[in-house]
């Protein structure tokens, strides 16, 4: 669960940047 959340968050940040 946590790992999945981290991955999703990383992708979101990458898209924002």
Coordinates of C-alpha atoms in Angstrom, one line a residue:
X1 CA 0.0 0.0 0.0
X2 CA 2.6 2.5 1.0
X3 CA 4.9 1.6 -1.9
X4 CA 2.1 2.1 -4.3
X5 CA 1.2 5.4 -2.8
X6 CA 4.9 6.5 -3.0
X7 CA 5.0 5.6 -6.6
X8 CA 1.8 7.4 -7.4
X9 CA 3.0 10.5 -5.5
X10 CA 6.3 10.4 -7.4
X11 CA 4.6 10.3 -10.8
X12 CA 2.3 13.2 -9.8
X13 CA 5.2 15.3 -8.7
X14 CA 7.0 14.5 -11.9
X15 CA 3.9 15.6 -13.9
X16 CA 3.7 18.8 -11.9
X17 CA 7.4 19.7 -12.4

